[in-house]
Coordinates of C-alpha atoms in Angstrom, one line a residue:
X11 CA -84.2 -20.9 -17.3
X12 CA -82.4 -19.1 -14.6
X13 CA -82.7 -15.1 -14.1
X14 CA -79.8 -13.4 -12.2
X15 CA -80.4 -9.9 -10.7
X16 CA -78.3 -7.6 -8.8
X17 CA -78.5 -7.4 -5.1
X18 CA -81.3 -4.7 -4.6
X19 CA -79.1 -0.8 -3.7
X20 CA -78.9 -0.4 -0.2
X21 CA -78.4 3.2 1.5
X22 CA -77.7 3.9 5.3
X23 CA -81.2 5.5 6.6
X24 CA -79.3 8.2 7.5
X25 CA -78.5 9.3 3.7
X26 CA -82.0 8.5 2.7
X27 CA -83.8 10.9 5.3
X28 CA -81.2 13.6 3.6
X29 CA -82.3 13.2 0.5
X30 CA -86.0 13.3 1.8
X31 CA -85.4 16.8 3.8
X32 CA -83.8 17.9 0.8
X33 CA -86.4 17.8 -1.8
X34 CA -89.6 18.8 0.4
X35 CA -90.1 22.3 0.6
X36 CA -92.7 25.1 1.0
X37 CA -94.5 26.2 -2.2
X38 CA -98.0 28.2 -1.7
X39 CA -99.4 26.3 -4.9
X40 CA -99.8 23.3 -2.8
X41 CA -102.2 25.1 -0.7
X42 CA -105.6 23.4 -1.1
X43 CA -108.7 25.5 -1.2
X44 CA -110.6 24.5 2.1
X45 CA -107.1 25.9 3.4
X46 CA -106.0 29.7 4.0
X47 CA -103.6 31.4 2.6
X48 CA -102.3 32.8 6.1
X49 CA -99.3 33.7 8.6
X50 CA -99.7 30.6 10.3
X51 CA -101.2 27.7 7.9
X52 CA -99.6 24.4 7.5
X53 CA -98.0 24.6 3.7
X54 CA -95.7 21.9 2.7
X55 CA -95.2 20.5 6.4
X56 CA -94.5 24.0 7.6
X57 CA -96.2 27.0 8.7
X58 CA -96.1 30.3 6.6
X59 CA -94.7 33.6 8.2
X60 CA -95.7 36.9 7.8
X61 CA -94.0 39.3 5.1
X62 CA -94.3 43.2 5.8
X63 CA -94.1 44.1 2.0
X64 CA -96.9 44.4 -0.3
X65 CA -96.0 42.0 -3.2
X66 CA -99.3 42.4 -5.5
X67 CA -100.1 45.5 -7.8
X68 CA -103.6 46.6 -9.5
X69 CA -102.6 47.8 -12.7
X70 CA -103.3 51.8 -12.6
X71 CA -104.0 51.8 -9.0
X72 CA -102.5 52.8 -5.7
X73 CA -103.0 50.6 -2.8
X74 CA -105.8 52.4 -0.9
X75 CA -107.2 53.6 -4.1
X76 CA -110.6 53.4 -5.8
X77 CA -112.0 51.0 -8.5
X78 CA -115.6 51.3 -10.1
X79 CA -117.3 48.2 -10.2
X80 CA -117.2 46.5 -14.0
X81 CA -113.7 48.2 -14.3
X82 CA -111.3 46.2 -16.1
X83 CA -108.3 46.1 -13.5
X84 CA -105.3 43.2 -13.8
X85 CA -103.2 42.4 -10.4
X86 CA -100.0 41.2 -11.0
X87 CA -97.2 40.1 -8.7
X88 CA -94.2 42.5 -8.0
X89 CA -91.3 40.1 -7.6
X90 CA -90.6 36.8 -8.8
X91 CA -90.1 33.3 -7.1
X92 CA -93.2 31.2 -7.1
X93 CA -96.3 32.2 -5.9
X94 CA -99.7 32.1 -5.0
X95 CA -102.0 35.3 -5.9
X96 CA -105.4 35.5 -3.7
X97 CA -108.2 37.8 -4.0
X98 CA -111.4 38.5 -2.3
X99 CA -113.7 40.8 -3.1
X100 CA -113.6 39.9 -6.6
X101 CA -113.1 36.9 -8.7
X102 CA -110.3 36.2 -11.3
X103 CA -110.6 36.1 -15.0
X104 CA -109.0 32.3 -14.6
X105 CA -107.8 30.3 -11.8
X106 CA -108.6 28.1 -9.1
X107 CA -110.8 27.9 -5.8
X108 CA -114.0 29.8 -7.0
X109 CA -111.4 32.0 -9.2
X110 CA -110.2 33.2 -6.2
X111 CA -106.5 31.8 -6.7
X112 CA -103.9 31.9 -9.5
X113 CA -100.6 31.2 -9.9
X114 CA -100.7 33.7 -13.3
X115 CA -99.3 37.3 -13.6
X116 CA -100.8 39.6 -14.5
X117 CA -104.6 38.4 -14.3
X118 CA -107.4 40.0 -14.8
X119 CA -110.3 40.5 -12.0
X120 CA -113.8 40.3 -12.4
X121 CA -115.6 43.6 -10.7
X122 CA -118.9 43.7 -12.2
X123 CA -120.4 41.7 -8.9
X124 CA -118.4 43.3 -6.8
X125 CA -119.3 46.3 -4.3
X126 CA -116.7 46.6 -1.4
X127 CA -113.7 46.0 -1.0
X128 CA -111.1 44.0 -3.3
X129 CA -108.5 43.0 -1.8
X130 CA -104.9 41.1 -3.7
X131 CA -101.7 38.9 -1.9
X132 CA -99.8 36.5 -2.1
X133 CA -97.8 33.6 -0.8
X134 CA -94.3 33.0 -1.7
X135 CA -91.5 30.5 -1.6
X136 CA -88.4 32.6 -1.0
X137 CA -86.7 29.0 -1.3
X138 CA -87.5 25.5 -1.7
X139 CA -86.6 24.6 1.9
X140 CA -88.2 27.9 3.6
X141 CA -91.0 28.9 5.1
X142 CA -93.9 30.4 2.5
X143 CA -94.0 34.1 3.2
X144 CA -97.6 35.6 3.4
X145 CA -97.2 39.3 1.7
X146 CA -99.6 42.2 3.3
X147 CA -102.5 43.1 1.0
X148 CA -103.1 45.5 -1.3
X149 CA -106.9 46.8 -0.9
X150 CA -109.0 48.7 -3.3
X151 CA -112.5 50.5 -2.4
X152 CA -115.3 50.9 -4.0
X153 CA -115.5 54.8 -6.0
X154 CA -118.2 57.2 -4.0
X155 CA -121.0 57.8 -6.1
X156 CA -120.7 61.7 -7.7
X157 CA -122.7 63.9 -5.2
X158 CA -125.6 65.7 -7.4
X159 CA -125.8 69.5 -6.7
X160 CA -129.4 70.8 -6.1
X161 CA -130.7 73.7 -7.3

């Protein structure tokens, strides 16, 4: 028994580099979560860069504003593209690292531990073959306590 087989596709090294460069890009879900999301971390063989905007919203809430610990709050991202939401301050109803990290919008945050500040951003890949853009953050603090008036 004799098996033939075609001579094996051969491609100038060149042309396959291409095709290498062209499919690896920047996406903040690759980020791994002993890594930061940050201006400056290594994501998908490239560093991210800082983006000026705010890109994350607390539902009801003004960046700056005031949350009272237990409140029911949901961040969401304000844009599209894909993403990468992080929190501190707070943990996430569902996600990754700790429930620090999602890749869902809205989600909802967890505040009944928390007593400072919460703080939401975001990574995102404006492209496949970009940079990922690390988006400002949106900060909430903590209500003051009602002053009591004695009489």
């Amino acid at each position: 028994v004799r098996v033939l087989m075609a001579p094996p596709l051969r491609l100038p090294v060149a042309a396959t580099v291409l095709v290498i460069i062209a499919h690896v890009g920047a996406y903040p879900t690759y980020l791994t979560c002993d890594r930061q999301l940050a201006v400056g971390s290594e994501i998908m063989f490239k560093p991210a860069v800082a983006n000026e905007e705010v890109a994350t919203a607390f539902a009801g809430k003004s960046c700056g504003g005031s949350y009272t610990p237990g409140e029911e709050i949901e961040v969401s991202v304000v844009g599209g593209g894909t993403f990468l939401i992080e929190v501190s301050g707070a943990r996430l109803e569902s996600g990754t690292c700790d429930s620090t990290r999602s890749i869902a919008s809205p989600v909802k945050l967890i505040t009944s531990s928390s007593t400072g500040e919460i703080s939401a951003w975001l990574g995102r890949a404006e492209s496949g073959a970009g940079p990922v853009n690390v988006h400002q953050k949106c900060t909430l603090v903590p209500a003051s306590p009602g002053l009591s008036k004695c009489v």
